[in-house]
Amino acid sequence: MNVMGDMANLFGTGRFAQPSGQPSDQEETADEAQEAADEAAEEVRLRLAVDGGDVEAMSVLGALLLRRGDFDGAESHLRAATAAGDRAAANNLGVLLHQRGYADEAAGWWRIAAVAGSAAAAHALGRHFRERGDEPAAEYWLCQSAEQGHVLGAYALADLLEHRGDDTGSERWMRAAAERGHREAAYRLARTLDRRAGRRDGGDDEAAALAADEAEQWYRQAAARGHRRGALHLGTILEKRGELKEAGRWYLTSAKDGEARAACALGFLLRDAGDTESAAVWWLRAAQDGDGNAANALGALHAERGETQTAERWYRAAMDAGDDNGAYNLGLLCAEQGRTTQAEQWYRRAAYAGHREASNALAILLLRAGDEAGAEPWFSKAAEAGSVDAAFNLGILHAGRSEERAALRWYERAAAAGHTEAALQVGMARLRGGDEREAERFLRCAAGGGSAEAAYRLATVLDARRPPAPAHELGEPAQEKSECEEWYERAASQGHRRAQVRVGMLAAARGDVVEAARWYREAAEAGSRNGAFNLGLLLAREGSEPEAVVWWRRAADAGHGRAALRLALVFARRGELAEGQRWADLAVSLGPAEVGERAARLRDALRQELSA
């Protein structure tokens, strides 16, 4: 009977202790009692056979005693069986001697067994040579083991080849081990495929997708066999795909097996589902196991509740776990409390560790304190590390010094990374330079990102290109809206006052009085003097002059010359000459020139009437 496979597993893992989760001696089950009785009976039978000179029984009895930890009892039987030519006994004798610290003697017996065809002994011998740095010998024996179908030999050979940079050979044998059920091999093969999918070699998206699909299959196999990191990665893949329920199950499996990152991920999943209390339980478990991300999450949770001291304690725990976000979050916490000196201290600590957002925050803090020279290097460091906000802030810094080319360079960098306001600044710079097509491209990016100003500017560019629309009287059927009007409306709906006025004007041009009045009123109530003036015109045309006067007065008080002239005309027509003259004087001072000339003639006429 060949028991070398069992003993090779024992040697490979080094686990002689009772597996976790098994009952203690005090909790022995009926099945275990029966197994113990059966083993005792088997041992008696084997000893009787040994007494009769049965070589196979010697080998099996030696292996049984070795598993039990009775090295003295096992050795004599294994040596006797080995002397009689039993290769399994030779392998197990090697295991015993290795455990006793006689590695060279163990290797000698493994060699005898391996030469006799034992795949397990070849694996053990290959491991022996690798531990001593003899990689050629290790490769030879591991290859012998792997080619005979020994799963541990295949895995060990793959590990050796990966160490030597032979990716092709490593993947071949890692796959062989994984296909035979080796869970660590399945996990490592999945990691290899995952990296390949992430690299997208040669731009081959189809190959990358195939690699990603295969990686998921191997993660699933590793996870199903109890590999906790495999379960973690499988959960991550499923979460990204939106399969949150199954992702949660694998995170839970991994977390229960002690994977702190899975416990942390499960916490975030629960938080997003609205179960903050359960999330906190898993974050606590992960944080206590040294997960800095979970400690930061707990800190943020307590900070939201106003429990700043507890939040600070968890941020410090994150920092102690080696997570630079802990120092950054401490800086944010101190800054919110007005503790600027402490905030700067924590920002600096995180920034010196390479935290780009901390570098940006530190630069902003220094800039607000008037230290522009001290702020710029930190902005630069953050921007070079990939902080989009820092690149934009550098653009603002250079623009403030009238260094337009440097400002534009940083704005372009931030815009390329998707920064909305940076794209707006680049678009406006291109407009000033006369490059309307490039300006439109950047303005579209910014407007699509939610910038009301960009939507307005884009609308003005498109508006200038469109042919003049035929004139319409108020109340006529409305025409179909153009693209520029859609952009005006988007800006207007975001509260952009000039866009609101423009949308009102376009609505009026289409004959939509109600829509025009709505937008004029919204702009006027937000403080737009043009909106107030246009609303007054609309109301006057509709016969509501008293209300029109209210809005013209508001526009004139805000510096609108035409509104002042309209008021002067209204009061002159009513016979209130002094009031009319007062508004005419204001119109002259406010302008523009055409309005000033008309207002001056009206004022002079009113003076003559008053002096007559």
Coordinates of C-alpha atoms in Angstrom, one line a residue:
M1 CA 0.0 0.0 0.0
N2 CA 1.5 3.4 -1.0
V3 CA 0.7 6.2 1.5
M4 CA 3.3 8.6 0.2
G5 CA 0.6 11.1 -1.1
D6 CA -0.8 11.5 2.4
M7 CA 2.6 12.0 4.0
A8 CA 3.7 14.4 1.2
N9 CA 0.7 16.6 1.9
L10 CA 1.6 16.5 5.6
F11 CA 5.2 17.5 4.8
G12 CA 4.1 20.2 2.3
T13 CA 1.8 22.0 4.7
G14 CA 3.5 21.3 7.9
R15 CA 0.2 21.0 9.7
F16 CA 0.3 18.4 12.4
A17 CA -2.1 20.1 14.7
Q18 CA -5.8 19.2 14.8
P19 CA -7.6 21.3 12.1
S20 CA -9.6 24.4 13.3
G21 CA -13.2 23.8 13.9
Q22 CA -12.8 20.3 15.2
P23 CA -14.3 19.3 18.6
S24 CA -11.9 19.3 21.6
D25 CA -11.1 16.1 23.5
Q26 CA -13.9 17.0 26.0
E27 CA -16.4 17.2 23.1
E28 CA -15.6 13.9 21.5
T29 CA -18.5 12.8 19.3
A30 CA -19.8 9.3 18.8
D31 CA -18.3 9.2 15.3
E32 CA -14.9 10.2 16.5
A33 CA -15.1 7.5 19.2
Q34 CA -15.9 4.9 16.6
E35 CA -13.0 6.2 14.4
A36 CA -10.6 5.9 17.3
A37 CA -11.8 2.4 18.0
D38 CA -11.4 1.4 14.3
E39 CA -8.0 2.9 14.2
A40 CA -7.0 1.0 17.3
A41 CA -8.3 -2.2 15.8
E42 CA -6.4 -1.4 12.5
E43 CA -3.2 -0.8 14.5
V44 CA -3.6 -4.2 16.2
R45 CA -4.1 -5.9 12.9
L46 CA -1.1 -4.1 11.4
R47 CA 1.2 -5.1 14.3
L48 CA 0.2 -8.7 14.0
A49 CA 1.0 -8.6 10.3
V50 CA 4.3 -6.9 11.0
D51 CA 5.2 -9.7 13.5
G52 CA 4.6 -12.0 10.6
G53 CA 7.1 -10.1 8.4
D54 CA 4.5 -8.2 6.2
V55 CA 6.5 -5.4 4.6
E56 CA 3.4 -3.5 3.4
A57 CA 2.1 -3.6 7.0
M58 CA 5.4 -2.2 8.3
S59 CA 5.1 0.7 5.9
V60 CA 1.4 1.5 6.7
L61 CA 2.0 1.1 10.5
G62 CA 5.0 3.4 10.3
A63 CA 2.9 6.0 8.4
L64 CA 0.1 5.7 11.0
L65 CA 2.5 6.3 13.9
L66 CA 4.1 9.2 12.0
R67 CA 0.7 10.9 11.6
R68 CA 0.1 10.4 15.3
G69 CA 3.4 12.0 16.1
D70 CA 5.1 8.9 17.5
F71 CA 8.4 9.4 15.7
D72 CA 10.3 6.7 17.7
G73 CA 7.7 4.1 17.0
A74 CA 7.4 5.0 13.4
E75 CA 11.1 5.1 12.5
S76 CA 11.9 1.5 13.2
H77 CA 9.0 0.3 11.1
L78 CA 9.7 2.7 8.3
R79 CA 13.4 1.7 8.2
A80 CA 12.5 -1.9 8.2
A81 CA 10.0 -1.5 5.3
T82 CA 12.5 0.7 3.4
A83 CA 15.2 -1.9 3.8
A84 CA 12.8 -4.3 2.2
G85 CA 12.3 -2.0 -0.8
D86 CA 9.1 -0.2 0.0
R87 CA 9.3 3.2 -1.7
A88 CA 6.4 4.6 0.3
A89 CA 8.3 3.8 3.4
A90 CA 11.4 5.5 2.0
N91 CA 9.4 8.7 1.4
N92 CA 7.8 8.7 4.8
L93 CA 11.1 8.0 6.5
G94 CA 12.4 11.1 4.7
V95 CA 9.4 13.1 6.1
L96 CA 10.2 11.8 9.6
L97 CA 13.9 12.6 9.4
H98 CA 13.1 16.1 8.0
Q99 CA 10.8 16.7 11.0
R100 CA 13.6 15.7 13.3
G101 CA 16.0 18.1 11.7
Y102 CA 18.1 15.6 9.6
A103 CA 17.4 17.3 6.3
D104 CA 20.3 15.8 4.4
E105 CA 19.6 12.2 5.5
A106 CA 15.9 12.9 4.6
A107 CA 16.9 13.9 1.2
G108 CA 18.8 10.7 0.7
W109 CA 15.7 8.6 1.4
W110 CA 13.6 10.9 -0.8
R111 CA 16.0 10.4 -3.6
I112 CA 15.7 6.6 -3.3
A113 CA 11.9 6.8 -3.3
A114 CA 11.9 9.3 -6.2
V115 CA 14.2 7.2 -8.3
A116 CA 11.9 4.3 -7.6
G117 CA 9.0 6.4 -9.1
S118 CA 7.5 8.2 -6.1
A119 CA 6.0 11.5 -7.3
A120 CA 5.5 12.6 -3.7
A121 CA 9.2 11.9 -2.9
A122 CA 10.3 13.8 -6.0
H123 CA 8.2 16.8 -4.8
A124 CA 9.7 16.6 -1.4
L125 CA 13.2 16.4 -2.8
G126 CA 12.6 19.3 -5.1
R127 CA 11.4 21.4 -2.1
H128 CA 14.6 20.4 -0.2
F129 CA 16.9 21.6 -3.0
R130 CA 15.0 24.8 -3.4
E131 CA 15.3 25.6 0.3
R132 CA 19.1 25.2 -0.1
G133 CA 19.2 27.5 -3.2
D134 CA 20.0 24.7 -5.7
E135 CA 17.3 25.7 -8.3
P136 CA 18.5 23.5 -11.2
A137 CA 18.2 20.4 -9.0
A138 CA 14.9 21.6 -7.5
E139 CA 13.5 22.1 -11.0
Y140 CA 14.6 18.7 -12.1
W141 CA 12.9 16.8 -9.3
L142 CA 9.8 19.1 -9.2
C143 CA 9.5 18.5 -13.0
Q144 CA 9.7 14.7 -12.3
S145 CA 6.9 15.0 -9.7
A146 CA 4.7 17.3 -11.8
E147 CA 4.9 15.2 -15.0
Q148 CA 3.7 12.2 -12.9
G149 CA 0.6 14.2 -12.1
H150 CA 1.5 15.1 -8.5
V151 CA -0.5 18.3 -7.8
L152 CA 1.8 19.7 -5.1
G153 CA 4.8 19.0 -7.5
A154 CA 3.0 21.0 -10.2
Y155 CA 2.3 23.9 -7.9
A156 CA 5.8 24.0 -6.5
L157 CA 7.3 23.8 -10.0
A158 CA 5.0 26.7 -11.1
D159 CA 6.1 28.7 -8.1
L160 CA 9.8 28.1 -8.9
L161 CA 9.4 29.1 -12.6
E162 CA 7.5 32.2 -11.7
H163 CA 10.4 33.2 -9.3
R164 CA 12.8 32.7 -12.2
G165 CA 10.7 34.8 -14.6
D166 CA 9.5 32.0 -16.8
D167 CA 5.9 33.2 -17.1
T168 CA 4.9 30.7 -19.8
G169 CA 6.1 27.7 -17.9
S170 CA 4.8 29.0 -14.6
E171 CA 1.3 29.5 -16.0
R172 CA 1.3 26.0 -17.6
W173 CA 2.1 24.2 -14.3
M174 CA -0.1 26.5 -12.2
R175 CA -3.0 25.7 -14.5
A176 CA -2.2 22.0 -14.2
A177 CA -2.2 22.2 -10.4
A178 CA -5.4 24.3 -10.4
E179 CA -7.2 21.8 -12.7
R180 CA -6.4 19.1 -10.2
G181 CA -8.0 21.1 -7.4
H182 CA -5.1 23.0 -5.8
R183 CA -6.9 26.1 -4.4
E184 CA -3.8 28.3 -4.1
A185 CA -2.8 27.5 -7.6
A186 CA -6.4 28.4 -8.8
Y187 CA -6.1 31.7 -6.9
R188 CA -2.6 32.6 -8.3
L189 CA -3.6 31.6 -11.8
A190 CA -6.6 33.9 -11.4
R191 CA -4.3 36.7 -10.3
T192 CA -2.1 36.2 -13.3
L193 CA -5.1 36.4 -15.7
D194 CA -6.4 39.4 -13.9
R195 CA -3.2 41.3 -14.4
R196 CA -3.2 40.3 -18.0
A197 CA -6.8 41.6 -18.4
G198 CA -5.8 44.9 -16.7
R199 CA -2.8 45.4 -19.0
R200 CA -4.8 44.9 -22.2
D201 CA -1.7 43.7 -24.1
G202 CA -1.5 45.2 -27.5
G203 CA -4.8 46.9 -27.1
D204 CA -6.6 43.6 -27.7
D205 CA -9.9 44.2 -25.8
E206 CA -11.3 40.8 -26.7
A207 CA -8.3 39.0 -25.3
A208 CA -8.5 41.1 -22.2
A209 CA -12.1 40.2 -21.7
L210 CA -11.5 36.5 -22.2
A211 CA -8.7 36.7 -19.6
A212 CA -11.0 38.5 -17.2
D213 CA -13.7 35.9 -17.6
E214 CA -11.3 33.0 -17.1
A215 CA -9.8 34.8 -14.0
E216 CA -13.3 35.0 -12.5
Q217 CA -13.8 31.2 -13.0
W218 CA -10.6 30.4 -11.2
Y219 CA -11.4 32.8 -8.4
R220 CA -14.7 31.1 -8.1
Q221 CA -13.0 27.7 -7.9
A222 CA -10.5 28.9 -5.3
A223 CA -13.3 30.5 -3.3
A224 CA -15.4 27.4 -3.4
R225 CA -12.5 25.4 -2.0
G226 CA -12.2 27.8 1.0
H227 CA -9.6 30.3 -0.3
R228 CA -10.5 33.5 1.5
R229 CA -8.6 35.8 -0.8
G230 CA -10.2 34.1 -3.8
A231 CA -13.6 34.8 -2.2
L232 CA -12.6 38.4 -1.6
H233 CA -11.5 39.0 -5.3
L234 CA -14.6 37.2 -6.5
G235 CA -16.8 39.5 -4.4
T236 CA -15.0 42.5 -5.8
I237 CA -15.6 41.4 -9.4
L238 CA -19.3 40.7 -8.7
E239 CA -19.7 44.1 -6.9
K240 CA -18.2 46.0 -9.9
R241 CA -20.7 44.1 -12.1
G242 CA -23.6 45.2 -9.9
E243 CA -24.3 41.7 -8.6
L244 CA -24.3 42.9 -5.0
K245 CA -26.2 40.0 -3.3
E246 CA -23.8 37.4 -4.5
A247 CA -20.8 39.7 -3.9
G248 CA -22.0 40.1 -0.3
R249 CA -22.2 36.3 0.1
W250 CA -18.6 35.9 -0.9
Y251 CA -17.4 38.8 1.2
L252 CA -19.2 37.2 4.1
T253 CA -17.5 33.9 3.5
S254 CA -14.1 35.5 3.2
A255 CA -14.7 37.7 6.3
K256 CA -15.7 34.8 8.4
D257 CA -12.5 33.0 7.5
G258 CA -10.6 36.0 8.8
E259 CA -10.0 38.2 5.8
A260 CA -10.0 41.8 7.1
R261 CA -10.3 43.3 3.6
A262 CA -13.4 41.3 2.9
A263 CA -14.9 42.4 6.3
C264 CA -14.2 46.0 5.3
A265 CA -15.7 45.6 1.8
L266 CA -18.8 43.9 3.3
G267 CA -19.1 46.9 5.6
F268 CA -19.2 49.3 2.7
L269 CA -21.7 47.1 0.9
L270 CA -24.0 47.2 3.9
R271 CA -23.6 50.9 4.3
D272 CA -24.6 51.5 0.7
A273 CA -27.6 49.4 1.4
G274 CA -28.6 51.6 4.3
D275 CA -27.6 49.2 7.1
T276 CA -25.0 51.4 8.9
E277 CA -25.2 49.5 12.1
S278 CA -24.2 46.2 10.5
A279 CA -21.6 47.9 8.5
A280 CA -20.0 49.3 11.7
V281 CA -19.9 45.8 13.1
W282 CA -17.9 44.5 10.2
W283 CA -15.7 47.6 10.0
L284 CA -14.9 47.1 13.7
R285 CA -13.9 43.5 13.1
A286 CA -11.7 44.5 10.2
A287 CA -10.2 47.4 12.0
Q288 CA -9.3 45.2 15.0
D289 CA -7.5 42.9 12.6
G290 CA -5.4 45.8 11.4
D291 CA -7.3 47.1 8.3
G292 CA -6.6 50.8 8.0
N293 CA -9.4 51.4 5.5
A294 CA -12.0 50.0 7.9
A295 CA -10.6 52.2 10.7
N296 CA -11.0 55.2 8.4
A297 CA -14.5 54.2 7.7
L298 CA -15.3 54.0 11.4
G299 CA -13.7 57.4 11.9
A300 CA -15.8 58.9 9.2
L301 CA -18.9 57.3 10.6
H302 CA -18.3 58.7 14.1
A303 CA -17.4 62.1 12.6
E304 CA -20.7 62.3 10.8
R305 CA -22.4 61.6 14.1
G306 CA -20.5 64.5 15.7
E307 CA -18.4 62.1 17.9
T308 CA -15.1 63.7 17.0
Q309 CA -13.0 62.2 19.8
T310 CA -14.0 58.6 18.7
A311 CA -13.5 59.6 15.1
E312 CA -10.0 60.9 15.9
R313 CA -9.2 57.6 17.8
W314 CA -10.1 55.6 14.7
Y315 CA -8.2 57.8 12.3
R316 CA -5.1 57.4 14.5
A317 CA -5.7 53.6 14.4
A318 CA -5.8 53.8 10.6
M319 CA -2.5 55.7 10.7
D320 CA -0.9 53.2 13.0
A321 CA -2.0 50.5 10.5
G322 CA 0.0 52.2 7.9
D323 CA -2.9 53.9 6.1
D324 CA -1.9 57.5 5.1
N325 CA -5.6 58.4 4.8
G326 CA -5.7 58.3 8.6
A327 CA -3.4 61.4 8.8
Y328 CA -5.3 63.1 5.9
N329 CA -8.6 62.5 7.6
L330 CA -7.2 63.8 10.9
G331 CA -6.2 66.9 9.0
L332 CA -9.8 67.3 7.6
L333 CA -11.2 66.8 11.1
C334 CA -9.0 69.5 12.6
A335 CA -9.7 71.9 9.8
E336 CA -13.4 71.5 10.3
Q337 CA -13.0 72.4 13.9
G338 CA -10.8 75.4 13.1
R339 CA -7.7 73.8 14.5
T340 CA -5.5 75.1 11.7
T341 CA -2.1 74.3 13.2
Q342 CA -3.0 70.7 13.9
A343 CA -4.6 70.4 10.5
E344 CA -1.4 71.6 8.9
Q345 CA 0.6 69.1 10.9
W346 CA -1.5 66.1 9.8
Y347 CA -1.7 67.2 6.2
R348 CA 2.1 67.5 6.2
R349 CA 2.5 64.0 7.6
A350 CA 0.2 62.5 4.9
A351 CA 1.8 64.7 2.2
Y352 CA 5.3 63.7 3.1
A353 CA 4.1 60.0 2.8
G354 CA 3.0 60.8 -0.8
H355 CA -0.7 61.4 -0.2
R356 CA -1.7 63.6 -3.1
E357 CA -5.0 65.0 -1.7
A358 CA -3.2 65.8 1.5
S359 CA -0.6 67.8 -0.5
N360 CA -3.4 69.7 -2.2
A361 CA -5.2 70.4 1.1
L362 CA -1.9 71.5 2.7
A363 CA -1.3 73.9 -0.3
I364 CA -4.8 75.4 0.0
L365 CA -4.2 75.9 3.8
L366 CA -0.9 77.7 3.1
L367 CA -2.5 79.8 0.4
R368 CA -5.3 80.9 2.6
A369 CA -2.7 81.9 5.2
G370 CA -1.0 84.1 2.5
D371 CA 2.0 81.8 2.0
E372 CA 1.8 81.5 -1.8
A373 CA 5.4 80.5 -2.1
G374 CA 5.0 77.7 0.3
A375 CA 1.7 76.5 -1.3
E376 CA 3.0 76.2 -4.9
P377 CA 5.4 73.3 -4.4
W378 CA 2.7 71.3 -2.7
F379 CA 0.3 72.0 -5.5
S380 CA 2.9 70.8 -7.9
K381 CA 3.7 67.7 -5.9
A382 CA 0.0 66.8 -5.8
A383 CA -0.6 67.5 -9.5
E384 CA 2.4 65.4 -10.5
A385 CA 1.0 62.6 -8.4
G386 CA -2.2 62.8 -10.3
S387 CA -4.4 65.2 -8.3
V388 CA -6.8 66.8 -10.8
D389 CA -7.9 69.5 -8.2
A390 CA -4.2 70.4 -7.6
A391 CA -3.6 70.9 -11.4
F392 CA -6.7 73.1 -11.5
N393 CA -5.5 75.1 -8.5
L394 CA -2.1 75.6 -10.1
G395 CA -3.9 77.0 -13.1
I396 CA -5.7 79.5 -10.8
L397 CA -2.4 80.4 -9.1
H398 CA -0.6 81.1 -12.4
A399 CA -3.7 83.0 -13.8
G400 CA -3.6 85.2 -10.7
R401 CA 0.0 86.2 -11.7
S402 CA -1.1 86.8 -15.3
E403 CA 1.1 83.9 -16.4
E404 CA -1.5 82.8 -19.0
R405 CA 0.5 80.2 -20.8
A406 CA 1.4 78.3 -17.6
A407 CA -2.1 78.6 -16.3
L408 CA -3.5 77.2 -19.6
R409 CA -1.1 74.3 -19.4
W410 CA -2.3 73.2 -16.0
Y411 CA -6.0 73.9 -16.9
E412 CA -5.5 71.6 -20.0
R413 CA -4.0 68.9 -17.8
A414 CA -6.9 69.1 -15.4
A415 CA -9.5 69.2 -18.2
A416 CA -8.0 66.1 -19.8
A417 CA -8.6 64.3 -16.5
G418 CA -12.3 65.4 -16.5
H419 CA -12.2 68.5 -14.4
T420 CA -15.3 70.5 -15.4
E421 CA -14.2 74.0 -14.4
A422 CA -10.8 73.5 -15.9
A423 CA -12.4 72.6 -19.2
L424 CA -14.5 75.8 -19.0
Q425 CA -11.3 77.9 -18.5
V426 CA -9.6 76.2 -21.5
G427 CA -12.7 76.8 -23.6
M428 CA -12.8 80.5 -22.7
A429 CA -9.1 80.8 -23.4
R430 CA -9.6 79.2 -26.8
L431 CA -12.4 81.7 -27.5
R432 CA -10.2 84.6 -26.6
G433 CA -7.6 83.2 -29.0
G434 CA -10.1 82.9 -31.8
D435 CA -10.1 79.1 -32.0
E436 CA -13.8 78.6 -31.9
R437 CA -13.8 74.9 -32.8
E438 CA -11.4 73.9 -30.0
A439 CA -13.4 76.2 -27.7
E440 CA -16.6 74.4 -28.5
R441 CA -15.0 71.0 -27.8
F442 CA -13.9 72.1 -24.3
L443 CA -17.1 73.9 -23.6
R444 CA -19.1 70.9 -24.5
C445 CA -17.0 68.8 -22.0
A446 CA -17.5 71.3 -19.3
A447 CA -21.2 71.8 -20.0
G448 CA -21.7 68.0 -20.1
G449 CA -20.0 67.9 -16.7
G450 CA -22.6 70.2 -15.2
S451 CA -21.1 73.7 -15.5
A452 CA -23.8 76.3 -16.0
E453 CA -21.4 78.9 -17.3
A454 CA -20.0 76.5 -19.8
A455 CA -23.5 75.7 -21.0
Y456 CA -24.2 79.4 -21.4
R457 CA -20.9 80.1 -23.2
L458 CA -21.5 77.1 -25.6
A459 CA -25.0 78.4 -26.3
T460 CA -23.6 81.8 -27.2
V461 CA -21.1 80.2 -29.6
L462 CA -23.8 78.1 -31.3
D463 CA -26.2 81.1 -31.2
A464 CA -23.7 83.3 -33.2
R465 CA -23.6 80.7 -36.0
R466 CA -27.3 80.1 -36.6
P467 CA -29.2 82.0 -39.3
P468 CA -31.5 84.8 -38.1
A469 CA -35.0 83.5 -37.3
P470 CA -38.0 85.1 -39.0
A471 CA -39.8 87.6 -36.9
H472 CA -42.8 86.5 -34.8
E473 CA -45.5 88.4 -33.0
L474 CA -46.2 87.5 -29.4
G475 CA -48.8 84.9 -29.2
E476 CA -47.9 83.1 -32.5
P477 CA -47.3 79.4 -32.4
A478 CA -43.9 78.5 -31.1
Q479 CA -41.2 77.1 -33.3
E480 CA -39.0 74.0 -32.6
K481 CA -36.1 74.8 -30.2
S482 CA -32.6 74.9 -31.6
E483 CA -29.5 73.3 -29.9
C484 CA -28.3 76.6 -28.6
E485 CA -31.6 77.2 -26.9
E486 CA -31.4 73.8 -25.3
W487 CA -28.0 74.7 -23.9
Y488 CA -29.3 78.1 -22.7
E489 CA -32.2 76.3 -21.0
R490 CA -29.8 73.9 -19.3
A491 CA -27.8 76.8 -17.9
A492 CA -31.0 78.6 -17.0
S493 CA -32.3 75.6 -15.1
Q494 CA -29.1 75.7 -13.1
G495 CA -29.7 79.3 -12.0
H496 CA -27.5 81.1 -14.6
R497 CA -29.2 84.6 -14.8
R498 CA -27.9 85.7 -18.2
A499 CA -29.0 82.3 -19.6
Q500 CA -32.4 82.8 -18.0
V501 CA -32.7 86.2 -19.7
R502 CA -31.6 84.8 -23.0
V503 CA -34.1 81.9 -22.8
G504 CA -36.8 84.4 -22.1
M505 CA -35.8 86.4 -25.2
L506 CA -35.9 83.3 -27.4
A507 CA -39.2 82.3 -26.0
A508 CA -40.5 85.8 -26.7
A509 CA -39.2 85.6 -30.2
R510 CA -41.1 82.4 -30.7
G511 CA -44.2 84.1 -29.4
D512 CA -44.4 82.1 -26.1
V513 CA -45.3 85.0 -23.8
V514 CA -45.9 82.8 -20.7
E515 CA -42.5 81.0 -21.0
A516 CA -40.7 84.3 -21.6
A517 CA -42.3 85.9 -18.5
R518 CA -41.4 82.9 -16.4
W519 CA -37.7 83.1 -17.3
Y520 CA -37.6 86.9 -17.0
R521 CA -39.2 86.8 -13.6
E522 CA -36.9 84.0 -12.4
A523 CA -33.8 86.0 -13.5
A524 CA -35.2 89.3 -12.1
E525 CA -35.9 87.7 -8.7
A526 CA -32.3 86.4 -8.6
G527 CA -31.0 89.9 -9.1
S528 CA -30.7 90.3 -12.9
R529 CA -31.3 93.9 -14.0
N530 CA -31.7 92.8 -17.6
G531 CA -34.3 90.2 -16.5
A532 CA -36.2 92.9 -14.6
F533 CA -36.1 95.3 -17.5
N534 CA -37.3 92.7 -20.1
L535 CA -40.0 91.6 -17.7
G536 CA -41.2 95.2 -17.5
L537 CA -41.3 95.4 -21.3
L538 CA -43.3 92.3 -21.5
L539 CA -45.8 93.4 -18.9
A540 CA -46.1 96.8 -20.5
R541 CA -47.0 95.2 -23.8
E542 CA -49.6 93.1 -22.1
G543 CA -51.1 96.2 -20.6
S544 CA -49.7 95.8 -17.0
E545 CA -47.8 99.1 -16.8
P546 CA -48.1 99.5 -13.0
E547 CA -46.3 96.2 -12.5
A548 CA -43.9 97.0 -15.3
V549 CA -42.9 100.1 -13.4
V550 CA -42.1 98.0 -10.3
W551 CA -39.6 95.9 -12.3
W552 CA -38.1 98.9 -14.2
R553 CA -37.6 100.7 -10.9
R554 CA -35.7 97.6 -9.6
A555 CA -33.6 97.4 -12.8
A556 CA -32.8 101.2 -12.7
D557 CA -31.8 101.0 -9.1
A558 CA -29.4 98.3 -10.1
G559 CA -27.8 100.6 -12.8
H560 CA -29.9 99.8 -15.9
G561 CA -30.0 103.0 -18.0
R562 CA -32.8 101.9 -20.4
A563 CA -35.0 101.1 -17.4
A564 CA -34.4 104.6 -16.0
L565 CA -35.3 106.1 -19.4
R566 CA -38.5 104.0 -19.5
L567 CA -39.4 105.3 -16.0
A568 CA -38.8 108.9 -17.1
L569 CA -41.1 108.4 -20.1
V570 CA -43.8 106.8 -17.9
F571 CA -43.8 109.6 -15.3
A572 CA -43.6 112.3 -18.0
R573 CA -46.7 110.9 -19.7
R574 CA -48.5 110.8 -16.3
G575 CA -47.6 114.5 -15.8
E576 CA -45.3 113.8 -12.9
L577 CA -42.6 116.0 -14.4
A578 CA -40.2 116.3 -11.5
E579 CA -40.1 112.5 -11.0
G580 CA -39.7 112.1 -14.8
Q581 CA -36.8 114.6 -14.7
R582 CA -35.1 112.7 -11.8
W583 CA -35.2 109.4 -13.7
A584 CA -34.0 111.1 -16.9
D585 CA -31.0 112.5 -15.0
L586 CA -30.2 108.9 -13.8
A587 CA -30.5 107.6 -17.3
V588 CA -28.0 110.2 -18.6
S589 CA -25.5 109.1 -15.9
L590 CA -26.0 105.4 -16.5
G591 CA -25.9 105.4 -20.3
P592 CA -25.1 103.9 -22.7
A593 CA -24.5 106.8 -25.1
E594 CA -27.7 106.3 -27.2
V595 CA -29.8 106.1 -24.1
G596 CA -28.0 109.1 -22.5
E597 CA -28.7 111.3 -25.6
R598 CA -32.4 110.5 -25.6
A599 CA -32.6 110.9 -21.8
A600 CA -30.8 114.3 -22.0
R601 CA -33.3 115.6 -24.6
L602 CA -36.2 114.4 -22.4
R603 CA -34.7 115.9 -19.3
D604 CA -34.2 119.3 -21.1
A605 CA -37.8 119.2 -22.3
L606 CA -39.1 118.5 -18.8
R607 CA -37.1 121.3 -17.4
Q608 CA -38.6 123.7 -19.9
E609 CA -42.1 122.5 -18.9
L610 CA -41.3 122.9 -15.2
S611 CA -39.8 126.4 -15.7
A612 CA -42.6 127.6 -17.9

